[in-house]
Coordinates of C-alpha atoms in Angstrom, one line a residue:
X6 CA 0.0 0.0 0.0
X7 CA 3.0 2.3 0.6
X8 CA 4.8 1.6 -2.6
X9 CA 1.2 2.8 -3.9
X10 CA 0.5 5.8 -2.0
X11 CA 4.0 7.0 -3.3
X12 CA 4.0 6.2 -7.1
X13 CA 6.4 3.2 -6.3
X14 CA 9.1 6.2 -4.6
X15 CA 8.6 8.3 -7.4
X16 CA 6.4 10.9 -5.0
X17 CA 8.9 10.1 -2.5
X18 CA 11.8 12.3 -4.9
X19 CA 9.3 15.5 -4.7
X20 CA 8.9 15.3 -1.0
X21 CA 10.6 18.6 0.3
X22 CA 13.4 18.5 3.5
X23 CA 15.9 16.1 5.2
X24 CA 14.0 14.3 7.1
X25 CA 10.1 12.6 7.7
X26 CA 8.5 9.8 10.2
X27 CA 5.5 7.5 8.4
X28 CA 3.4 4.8 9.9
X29 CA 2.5 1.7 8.4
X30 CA 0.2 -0.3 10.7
X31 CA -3.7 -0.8 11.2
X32 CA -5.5 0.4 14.3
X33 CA -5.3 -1.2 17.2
X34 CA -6.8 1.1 19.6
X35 CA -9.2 3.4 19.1
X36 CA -11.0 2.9 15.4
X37 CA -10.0 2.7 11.9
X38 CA -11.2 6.2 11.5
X39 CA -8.9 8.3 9.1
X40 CA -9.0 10.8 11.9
X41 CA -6.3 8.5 13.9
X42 CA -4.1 8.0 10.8
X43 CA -0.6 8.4 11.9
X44 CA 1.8 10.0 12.4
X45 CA -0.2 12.3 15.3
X46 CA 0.9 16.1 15.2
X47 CA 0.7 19.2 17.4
X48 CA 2.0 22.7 17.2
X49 CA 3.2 23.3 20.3
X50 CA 6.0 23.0 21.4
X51 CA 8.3 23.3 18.7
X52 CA 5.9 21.2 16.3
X53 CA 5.6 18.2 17.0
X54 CA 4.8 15.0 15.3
X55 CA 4.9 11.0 16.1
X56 CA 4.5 7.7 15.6
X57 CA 3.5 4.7 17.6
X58 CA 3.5 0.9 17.6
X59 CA 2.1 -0.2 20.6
X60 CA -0.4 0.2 23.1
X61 CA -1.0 2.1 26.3
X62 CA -3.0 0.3 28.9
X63 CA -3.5 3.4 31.5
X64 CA -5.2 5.0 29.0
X65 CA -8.3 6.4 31.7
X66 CA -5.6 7.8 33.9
X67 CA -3.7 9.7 30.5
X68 CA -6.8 11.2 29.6
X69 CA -7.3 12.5 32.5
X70 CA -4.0 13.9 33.3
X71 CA -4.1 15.9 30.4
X72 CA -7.3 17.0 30.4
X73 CA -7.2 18.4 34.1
X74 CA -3.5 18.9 34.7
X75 CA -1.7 19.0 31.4
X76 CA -4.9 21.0 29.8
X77 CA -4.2 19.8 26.4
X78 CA -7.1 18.5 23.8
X79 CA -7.1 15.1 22.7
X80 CA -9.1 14.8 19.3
X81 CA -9.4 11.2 18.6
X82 CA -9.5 7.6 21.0
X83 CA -6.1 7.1 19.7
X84 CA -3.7 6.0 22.4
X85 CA -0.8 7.2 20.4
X86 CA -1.8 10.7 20.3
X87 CA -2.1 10.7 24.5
X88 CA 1.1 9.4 24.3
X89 CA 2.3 12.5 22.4
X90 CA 0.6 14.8 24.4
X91 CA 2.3 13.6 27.5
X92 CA 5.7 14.4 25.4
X93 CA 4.9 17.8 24.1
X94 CA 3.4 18.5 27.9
X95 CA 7.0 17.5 29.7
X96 CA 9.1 19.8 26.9
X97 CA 6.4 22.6 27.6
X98 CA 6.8 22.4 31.3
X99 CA 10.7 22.9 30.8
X100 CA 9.4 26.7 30.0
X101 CA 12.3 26.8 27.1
X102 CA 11.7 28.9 24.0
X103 CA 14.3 26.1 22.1
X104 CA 15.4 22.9 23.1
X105 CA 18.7 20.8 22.7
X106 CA 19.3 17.2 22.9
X107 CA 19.2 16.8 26.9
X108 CA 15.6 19.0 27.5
X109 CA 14.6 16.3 24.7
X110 CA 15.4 12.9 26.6
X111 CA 14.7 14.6 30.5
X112 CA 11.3 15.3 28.7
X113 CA 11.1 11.4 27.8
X114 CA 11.3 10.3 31.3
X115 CA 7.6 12.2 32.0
X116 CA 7.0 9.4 29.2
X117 CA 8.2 6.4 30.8
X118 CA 6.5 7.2 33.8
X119 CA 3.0 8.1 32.9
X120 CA 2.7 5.7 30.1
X121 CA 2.2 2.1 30.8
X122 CA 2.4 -0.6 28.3
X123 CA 4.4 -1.4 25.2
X124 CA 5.5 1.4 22.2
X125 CA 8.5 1.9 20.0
X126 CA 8.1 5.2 18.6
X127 CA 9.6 7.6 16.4
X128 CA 9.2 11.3 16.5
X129 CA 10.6 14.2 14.8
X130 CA 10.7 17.7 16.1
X131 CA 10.6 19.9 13.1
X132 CA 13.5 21.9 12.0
X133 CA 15.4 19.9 14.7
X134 CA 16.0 16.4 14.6
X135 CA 14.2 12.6 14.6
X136 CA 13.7 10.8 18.1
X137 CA 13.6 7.1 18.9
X138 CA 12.9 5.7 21.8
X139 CA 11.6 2.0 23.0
X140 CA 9.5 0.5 26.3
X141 CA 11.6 -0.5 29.5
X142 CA 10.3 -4.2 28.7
X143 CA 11.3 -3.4 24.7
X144 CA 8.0 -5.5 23.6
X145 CA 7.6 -3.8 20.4
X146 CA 10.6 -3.8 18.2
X147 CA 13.1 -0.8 17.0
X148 CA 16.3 -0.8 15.3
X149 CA 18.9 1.9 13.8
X150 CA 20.7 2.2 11.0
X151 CA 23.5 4.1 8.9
X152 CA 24.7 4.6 5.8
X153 CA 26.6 6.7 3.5
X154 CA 24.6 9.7 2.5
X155 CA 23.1 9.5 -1.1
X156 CA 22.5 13.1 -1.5
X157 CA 25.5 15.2 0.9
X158 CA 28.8 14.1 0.1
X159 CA 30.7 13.4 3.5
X160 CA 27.3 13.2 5.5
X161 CA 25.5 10.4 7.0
X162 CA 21.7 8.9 6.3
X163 CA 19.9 7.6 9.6
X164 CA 16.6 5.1 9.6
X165 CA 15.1 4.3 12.3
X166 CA 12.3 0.8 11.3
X167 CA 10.4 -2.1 13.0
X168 CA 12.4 -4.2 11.1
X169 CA 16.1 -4.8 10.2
X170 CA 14.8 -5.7 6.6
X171 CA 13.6 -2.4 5.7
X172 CA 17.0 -0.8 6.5
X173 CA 19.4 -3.7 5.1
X174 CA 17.0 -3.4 1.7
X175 CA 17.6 0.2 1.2
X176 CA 21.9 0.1 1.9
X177 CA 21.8 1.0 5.7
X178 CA 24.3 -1.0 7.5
X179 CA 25.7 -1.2 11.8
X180 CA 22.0 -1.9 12.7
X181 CA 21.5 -1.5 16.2
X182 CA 18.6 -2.7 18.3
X183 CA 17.3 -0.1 20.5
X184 CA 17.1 -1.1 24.0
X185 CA 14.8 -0.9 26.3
X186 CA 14.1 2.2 28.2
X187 CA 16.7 3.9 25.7
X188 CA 16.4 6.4 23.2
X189 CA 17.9 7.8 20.3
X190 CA 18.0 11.2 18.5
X191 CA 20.2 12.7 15.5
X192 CA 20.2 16.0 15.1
X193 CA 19.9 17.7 11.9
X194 CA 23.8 17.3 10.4
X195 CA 24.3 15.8 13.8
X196 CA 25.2 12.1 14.0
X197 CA 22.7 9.6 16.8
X198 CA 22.8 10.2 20.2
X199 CA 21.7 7.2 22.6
X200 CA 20.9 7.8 26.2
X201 CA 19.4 5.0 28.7
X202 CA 15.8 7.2 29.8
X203 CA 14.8 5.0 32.7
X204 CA 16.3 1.6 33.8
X205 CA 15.5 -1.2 31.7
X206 CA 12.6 -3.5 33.2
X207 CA 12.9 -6.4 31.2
X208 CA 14.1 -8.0 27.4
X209 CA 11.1 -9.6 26.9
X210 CA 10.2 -9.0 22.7
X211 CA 6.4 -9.9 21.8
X212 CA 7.0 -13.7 20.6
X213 CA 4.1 -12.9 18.3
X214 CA 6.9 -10.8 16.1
X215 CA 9.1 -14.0 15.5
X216 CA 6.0 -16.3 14.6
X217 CA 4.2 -14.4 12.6
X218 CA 4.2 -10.5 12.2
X219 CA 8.4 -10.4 10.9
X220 CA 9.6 -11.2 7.9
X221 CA 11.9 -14.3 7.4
X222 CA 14.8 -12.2 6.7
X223 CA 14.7 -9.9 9.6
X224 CA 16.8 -10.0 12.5
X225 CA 14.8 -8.7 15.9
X226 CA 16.9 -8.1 18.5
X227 CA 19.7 -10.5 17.5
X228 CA 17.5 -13.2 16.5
X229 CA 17.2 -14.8 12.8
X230 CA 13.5 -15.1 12.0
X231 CA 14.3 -17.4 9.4
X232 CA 16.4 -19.4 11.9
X233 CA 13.7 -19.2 14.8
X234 CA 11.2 -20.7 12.3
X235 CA 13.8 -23.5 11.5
X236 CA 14.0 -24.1 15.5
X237 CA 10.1 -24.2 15.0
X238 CA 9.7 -26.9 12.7
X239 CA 12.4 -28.8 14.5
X240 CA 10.8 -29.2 17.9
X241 CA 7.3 -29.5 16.3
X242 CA 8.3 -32.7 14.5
X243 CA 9.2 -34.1 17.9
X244 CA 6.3 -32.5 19.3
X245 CA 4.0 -34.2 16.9
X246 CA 5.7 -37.4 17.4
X247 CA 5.3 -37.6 20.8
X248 CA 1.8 -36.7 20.6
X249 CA 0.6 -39.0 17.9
X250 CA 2.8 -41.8 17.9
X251 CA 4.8 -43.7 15.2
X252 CA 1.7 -44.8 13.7
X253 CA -0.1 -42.0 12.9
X254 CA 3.2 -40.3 11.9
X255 CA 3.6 -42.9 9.1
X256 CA 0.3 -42.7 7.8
X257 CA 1.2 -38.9 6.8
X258 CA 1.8 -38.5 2.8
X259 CA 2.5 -34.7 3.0
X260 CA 3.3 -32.1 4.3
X261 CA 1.8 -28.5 3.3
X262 CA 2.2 -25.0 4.9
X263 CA -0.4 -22.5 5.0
X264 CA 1.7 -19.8 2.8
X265 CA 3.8 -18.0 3.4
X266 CA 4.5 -17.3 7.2
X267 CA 4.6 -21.3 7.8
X268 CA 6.8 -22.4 5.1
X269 CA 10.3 -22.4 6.9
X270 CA 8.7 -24.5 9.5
X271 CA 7.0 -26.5 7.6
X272 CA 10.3 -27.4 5.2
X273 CA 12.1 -28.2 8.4
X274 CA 9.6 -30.5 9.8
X275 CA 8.4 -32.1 6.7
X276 CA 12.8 -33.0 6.8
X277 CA 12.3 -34.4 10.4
X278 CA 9.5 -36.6 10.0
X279 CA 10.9 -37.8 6.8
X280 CA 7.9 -36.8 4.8
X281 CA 7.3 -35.2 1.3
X282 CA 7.0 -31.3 1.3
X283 CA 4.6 -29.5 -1.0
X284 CA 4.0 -25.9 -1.7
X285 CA 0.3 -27.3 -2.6
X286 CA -1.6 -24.0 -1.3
X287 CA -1.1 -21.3 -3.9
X288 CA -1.0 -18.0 -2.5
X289 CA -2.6 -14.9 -4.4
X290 CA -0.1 -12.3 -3.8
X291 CA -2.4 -9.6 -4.6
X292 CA -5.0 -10.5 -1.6
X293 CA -2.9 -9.6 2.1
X294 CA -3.3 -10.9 6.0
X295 CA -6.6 -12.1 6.8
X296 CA -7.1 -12.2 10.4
X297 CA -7.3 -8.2 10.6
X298 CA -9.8 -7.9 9.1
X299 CA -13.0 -6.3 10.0
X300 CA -15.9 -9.2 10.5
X301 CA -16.1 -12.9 9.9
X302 CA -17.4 -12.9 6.5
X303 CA -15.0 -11.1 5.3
X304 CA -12.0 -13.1 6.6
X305 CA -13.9 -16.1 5.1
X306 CA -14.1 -14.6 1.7
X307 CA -10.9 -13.6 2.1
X308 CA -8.9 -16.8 2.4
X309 CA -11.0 -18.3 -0.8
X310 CA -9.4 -15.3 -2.7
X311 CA -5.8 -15.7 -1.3
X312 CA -5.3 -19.2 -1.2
X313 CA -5.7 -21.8 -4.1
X314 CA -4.9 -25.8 -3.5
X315 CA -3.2 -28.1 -6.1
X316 CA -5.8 -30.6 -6.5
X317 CA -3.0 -33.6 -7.1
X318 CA -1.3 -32.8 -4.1
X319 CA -4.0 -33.3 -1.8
X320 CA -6.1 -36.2 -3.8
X321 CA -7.0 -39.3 -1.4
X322 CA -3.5 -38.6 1.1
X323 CA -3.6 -37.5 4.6
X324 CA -2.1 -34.7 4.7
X325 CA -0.2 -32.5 7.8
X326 CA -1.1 -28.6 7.3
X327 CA 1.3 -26.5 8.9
X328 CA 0.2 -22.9 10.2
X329 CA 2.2 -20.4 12.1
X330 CA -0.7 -20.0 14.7
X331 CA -4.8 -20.7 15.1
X332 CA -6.6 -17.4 16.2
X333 CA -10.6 -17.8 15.7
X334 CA -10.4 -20.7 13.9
X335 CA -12.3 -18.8 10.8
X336 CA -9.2 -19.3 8.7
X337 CA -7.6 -22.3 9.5
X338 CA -11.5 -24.3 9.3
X339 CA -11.8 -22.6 5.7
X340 CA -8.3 -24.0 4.8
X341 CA -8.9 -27.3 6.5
X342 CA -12.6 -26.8 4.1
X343 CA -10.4 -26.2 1.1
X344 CA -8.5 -29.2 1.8
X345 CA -11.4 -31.5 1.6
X346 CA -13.4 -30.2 -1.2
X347 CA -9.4 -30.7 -3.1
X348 CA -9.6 -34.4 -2.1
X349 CA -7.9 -35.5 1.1
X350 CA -8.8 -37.9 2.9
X351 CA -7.3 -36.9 6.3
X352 CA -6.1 -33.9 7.9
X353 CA -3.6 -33.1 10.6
X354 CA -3.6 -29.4 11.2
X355 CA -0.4 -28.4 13.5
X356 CA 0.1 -25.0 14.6
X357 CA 4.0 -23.2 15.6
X358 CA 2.6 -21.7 18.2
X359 CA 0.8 -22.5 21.4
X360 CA -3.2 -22.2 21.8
X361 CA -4.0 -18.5 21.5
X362 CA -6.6 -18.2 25.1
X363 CA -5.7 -14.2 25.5
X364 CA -6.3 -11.6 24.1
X365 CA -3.2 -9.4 22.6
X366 CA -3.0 -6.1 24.8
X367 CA 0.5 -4.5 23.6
X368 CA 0.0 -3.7 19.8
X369 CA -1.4 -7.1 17.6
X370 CA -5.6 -6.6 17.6
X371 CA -6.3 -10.2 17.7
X372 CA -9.6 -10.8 19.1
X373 CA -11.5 -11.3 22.5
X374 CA -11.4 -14.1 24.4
X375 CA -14.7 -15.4 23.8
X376 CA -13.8 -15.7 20.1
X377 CA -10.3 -17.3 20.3
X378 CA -11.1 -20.8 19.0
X379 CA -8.8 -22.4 21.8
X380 CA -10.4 -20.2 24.8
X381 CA -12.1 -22.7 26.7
X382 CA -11.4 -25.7 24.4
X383 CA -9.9 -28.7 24.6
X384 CA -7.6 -30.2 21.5
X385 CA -10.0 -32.5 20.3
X386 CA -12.8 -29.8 20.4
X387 CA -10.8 -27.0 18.4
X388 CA -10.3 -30.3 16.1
X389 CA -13.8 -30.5 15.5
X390 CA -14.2 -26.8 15.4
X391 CA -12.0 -26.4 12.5
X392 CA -13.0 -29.8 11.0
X393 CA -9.8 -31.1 11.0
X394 CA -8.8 -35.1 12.0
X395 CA -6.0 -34.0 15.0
X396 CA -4.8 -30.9 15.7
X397 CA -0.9 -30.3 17.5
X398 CA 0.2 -26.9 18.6
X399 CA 3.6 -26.1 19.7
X400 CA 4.0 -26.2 23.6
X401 CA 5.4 -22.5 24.9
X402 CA 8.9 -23.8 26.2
X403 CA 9.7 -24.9 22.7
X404 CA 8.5 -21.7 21.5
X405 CA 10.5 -19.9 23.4
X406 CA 13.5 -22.1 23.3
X407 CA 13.1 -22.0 19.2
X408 CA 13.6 -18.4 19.6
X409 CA 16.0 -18.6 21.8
X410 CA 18.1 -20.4 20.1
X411 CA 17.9 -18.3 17.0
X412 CA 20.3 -15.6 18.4
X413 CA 23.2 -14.8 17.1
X414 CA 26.0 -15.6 19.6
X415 CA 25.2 -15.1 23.3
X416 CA 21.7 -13.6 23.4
X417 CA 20.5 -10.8 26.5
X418 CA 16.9 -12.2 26.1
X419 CA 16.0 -14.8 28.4
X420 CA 12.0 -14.3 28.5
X421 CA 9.4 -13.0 26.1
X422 CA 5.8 -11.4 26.2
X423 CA 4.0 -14.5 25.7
X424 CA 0.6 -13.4 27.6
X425 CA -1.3 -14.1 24.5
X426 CA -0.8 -17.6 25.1
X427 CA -0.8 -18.3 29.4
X428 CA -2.7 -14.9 30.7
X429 CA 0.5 -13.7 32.2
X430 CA 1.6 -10.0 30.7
X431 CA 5.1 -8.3 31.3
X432 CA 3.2 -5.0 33.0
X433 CA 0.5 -4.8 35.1
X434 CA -3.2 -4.8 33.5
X435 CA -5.0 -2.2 35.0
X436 CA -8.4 -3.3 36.9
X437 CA -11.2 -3.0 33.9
X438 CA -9.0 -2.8 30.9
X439 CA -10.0 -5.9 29.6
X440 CA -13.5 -4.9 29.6
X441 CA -12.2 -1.7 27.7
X442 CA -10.9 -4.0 24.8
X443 CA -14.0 -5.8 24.9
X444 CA -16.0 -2.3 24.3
X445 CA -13.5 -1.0 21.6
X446 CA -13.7 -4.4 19.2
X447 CA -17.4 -4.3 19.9
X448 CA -17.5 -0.7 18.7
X449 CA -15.8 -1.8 15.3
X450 CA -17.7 -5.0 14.9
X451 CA -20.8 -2.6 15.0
X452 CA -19.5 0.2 12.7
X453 CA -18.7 -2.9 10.1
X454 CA -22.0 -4.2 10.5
X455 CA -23.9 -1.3 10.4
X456 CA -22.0 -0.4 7.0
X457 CA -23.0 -3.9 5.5
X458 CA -26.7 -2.8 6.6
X459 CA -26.2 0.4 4.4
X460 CA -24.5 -1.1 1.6
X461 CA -27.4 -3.4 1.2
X462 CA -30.2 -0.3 1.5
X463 CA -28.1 1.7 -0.7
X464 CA -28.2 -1.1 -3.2
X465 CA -24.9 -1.3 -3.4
X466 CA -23.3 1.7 -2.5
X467 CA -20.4 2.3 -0.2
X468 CA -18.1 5.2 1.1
X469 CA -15.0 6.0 0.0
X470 CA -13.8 8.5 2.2
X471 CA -14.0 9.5 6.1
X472 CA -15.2 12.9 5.2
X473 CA -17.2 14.8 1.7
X474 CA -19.7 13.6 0.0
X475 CA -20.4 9.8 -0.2
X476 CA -19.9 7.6 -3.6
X477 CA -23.8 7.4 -4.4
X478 CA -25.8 9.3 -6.7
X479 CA -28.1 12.3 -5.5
X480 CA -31.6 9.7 -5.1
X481 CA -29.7 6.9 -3.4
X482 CA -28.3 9.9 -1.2
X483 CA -31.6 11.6 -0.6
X484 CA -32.9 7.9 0.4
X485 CA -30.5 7.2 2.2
X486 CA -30.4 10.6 4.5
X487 CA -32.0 9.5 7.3
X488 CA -29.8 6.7 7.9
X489 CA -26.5 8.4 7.3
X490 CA -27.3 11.9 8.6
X491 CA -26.4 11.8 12.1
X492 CA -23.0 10.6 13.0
X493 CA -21.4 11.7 16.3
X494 CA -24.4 13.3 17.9
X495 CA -24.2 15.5 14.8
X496 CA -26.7 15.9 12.0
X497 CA -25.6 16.8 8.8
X498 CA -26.6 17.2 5.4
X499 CA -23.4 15.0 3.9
X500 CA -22.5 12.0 5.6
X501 CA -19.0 12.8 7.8
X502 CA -17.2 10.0 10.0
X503 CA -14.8 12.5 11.4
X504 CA -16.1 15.6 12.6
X505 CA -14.7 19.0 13.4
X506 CA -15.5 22.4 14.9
X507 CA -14.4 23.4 11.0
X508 CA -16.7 21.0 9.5
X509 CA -19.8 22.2 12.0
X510 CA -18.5 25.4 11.3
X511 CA -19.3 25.2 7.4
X512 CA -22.6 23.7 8.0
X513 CA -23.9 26.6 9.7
X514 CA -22.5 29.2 7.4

């Protein structure tokens, strides 16, 4: 979608100044509003602008504190712009008309102490210079790199990214993690300046990043994902045969990952259990991750338009689908569907990762409990749920030790944020957050079904845009007016999502 927004980099050569922050990643607190596009900006002091991967999970008490205390407005439910306002409130209260380098980082330590949870942000002061900075625990993932500069002779070009990938793919070289509790800034012509904010808490990285989210040929603090997926598919095999017995095992004809986060593990597996390997589900590289998206239909429709099977492949064997991890079950029963209608005649579904029974608070919008497929279930129920013959899933110590084991040389991680998959998170949960999850997801399942509802009235019509006029012609519009008029508490003679003082403003006039 990026290479798309920017002409493929083309827009990207027109783009004035020496430096800009971007966001790439969906909602996960909040809604899917355009209004909470990032990066977040305000004016003062010194303008301001940020990005966030993460999530905040004091949220009630940050509100507050900058309503009453900090006066500052929040415009949106976005947890990433109360985490900015705490930052432009600490460099305010410094009183300075500029700031340097240290006001920046003392400012950072009003962060770390008001905000609770897991972010790795970047921000950029304008005129000044681009800041990094990371959670005491370092959950969420942040890394820097260098490189020659392709447009100053004798100058340097500094990325921060999620991923080591991004950087390595674009000629930046001595990548460095970001710790936790540390930060980073480079001054405009400056070169990067690391300082340790607040002690570090923890090294526990999401585990979620390794089996899923990161690309095989990152590195996340010092560990191959390629080779943690190897490490996967290792201790699954034995996993599997320890579970099922020699018997079962040899009844196996195939092996077949769920593309394309499964394959390494699969490959590796398929080697221990001395099976055949076969690439037998065709991915549609045009259709992208399912299991973010907004409703059940739509991730069922979804998996039929991204995944194809090889007819031959699966035709009267029994054959051992390997996923990288079972959320709802909506995906993984449509595959195990798939599988079927192709011809086979048994099906062993295995997963890398342990049953899913949490939900995801730091960053990854997986789903409440009550629709986690494993929540409450046994194996041989989420079996039946998903229609499959056996089901395996990884068990968390191997998980971990896969990981683990991944580094390269001695690793400084001996623990993870695993909470997704035990209940047990690497910060306190505040009393009634999880209740405040349930409300937000329940908010956007009801925004996605009342849209289907207007779709069909509208015969057919949809909106394109969070604000303007909506994609129908004027009679589907007037027909439609009493069901799109009021939004917010707002009535309006054009359908807005997002609305401002501005917008109210216009109507009036």
């Amino acid at each position: 979608m990026a290479a798309k927004v920017f002409a493929e980099g083309q827009r990207i050569q027109h783009l004035p100044g020496y430096m800009g922050i971007g966001h790439l990643r969906y909602p996960t607190a909040g809604t899917s509003s355009a209004s909470e596009a990032q990066p977040f900006y305000v004016n003062s002091p010194f303008g301001l602008s940020m990005s966030v991967n993460g999530n905040l999970v004091n949220t009630g008490y940050l509100r507050n504190f900058l309503d009453v205390e900090a006066r500052r407005h929040v415009n949106s439910d976005s947890d990433s712009e109360l985490l900015l306002n705490v930052f432009a409130n600490a460099l305010n209260e410094l009183g300075k008309a500029r700031a340097n380098v240290d006001d920046v980082f003392t400012a950072l330590r009003d962060v770390y102490l008001r905000c609770h949870g897991a972010f790795a942000c970047t921000a950029m002061l304008t005129g000044f210079g681009i800041l990094g900075f990371r959670d005491a625990n370092g959950v969420r993932p942040l890394c820097l790199g260098s490189r020659p500069s392709t447009t100053l002779e004798g100058a340097t070009d500094y990325f921060l990214a999620s991923e080591s990938v991004a950087l390595r793919q674009l000629g930046f070289s001595q990548i460095v993690d970001i710790l936790p509790g540390q930060a980073v800034f480079i001054r405009k012509g400056g070169v990067a300046e690391f300082r340790q904010i607040v002690d570090r808490i923890s090294y526990t990285p999401d585990i979620f990043e390794l089996v899923y989210f990161a690309r095989p040929d990152s590195c996340i603090d010092g560990m191959s994902v390629h080779r943690s997926r190897q490490n996967m598919g290792a201790k699954l095999a034995k996993r599997m045969m320890e579970t099922l017995g020699e018997k079962k095992i040899q009844e196996i004809d195939v092996v077949i990952p769920v593309p394309e986060t499964s394959n390494t593990a699969a490959a590796v597996l398929a080697e221990h259990l001395n099976k055949p390997y076969s690439n037998a589900f065709v991915k549609n590289r045009y259709v992208y991750r399912t299991f973010i998206l907004p409703g059940q239909e739509a991730r069922q429709k979804s998996v039929r338009r991204k995944l194809s099977p090889i007819e031959v492949e699966f035709q009267g064997k029994s054959v051992c689908l390997v996923d990288d991890s079972i959320v709802r079950g909506t995906t993984s029963r449509e595959i195990v569907q798939m599988a079927r209608e192709a011809g086979a005649a048994r099906i062993y579904f295995v997963s890398c990762s342990p049953e899913i029974t949490n939900p995801h608070i730091y960053g990854i919008d997986l789903a409440d409990p009550a629709e986690l497929v494993a929540h409450g279930k046994t194996r041989r129920e989420i079996a039946e749920h998903i229609s499959a013959d056996e089901v395996i899933f990884q068990s968390l110590e191997d998980l971990q030790a896969a990981c683990i084991e991944a580094a390269e040389g001695e690793s400084k991680i001996k623990g993870f944020e695993v909470g997704v998959f035990c209940g047990k998170y690497v910060t306190d949960v505040p009393e009634g957050y999880f209740e405040h999850l349930s409300r937000l997801r329940g908010k956007k399942g009801n925004k996605t079904a009342g849209a289907a509802a207007e779709r069909e009235a509208g015969g057919g019509a949809f909106l394109i845009a969070n604000s303007g006029p909506v994609n129908v012609v004027l009679g589907q519009q007037r027909a439609s007016e009493d069901v799109l008029a009021i939004r917010n508490g707002v009535k309006s003679p054009v359908y807005r999502e997002d609305i401002s003082l501005h917008n109210i403003a216009s109507d009036a006039l």
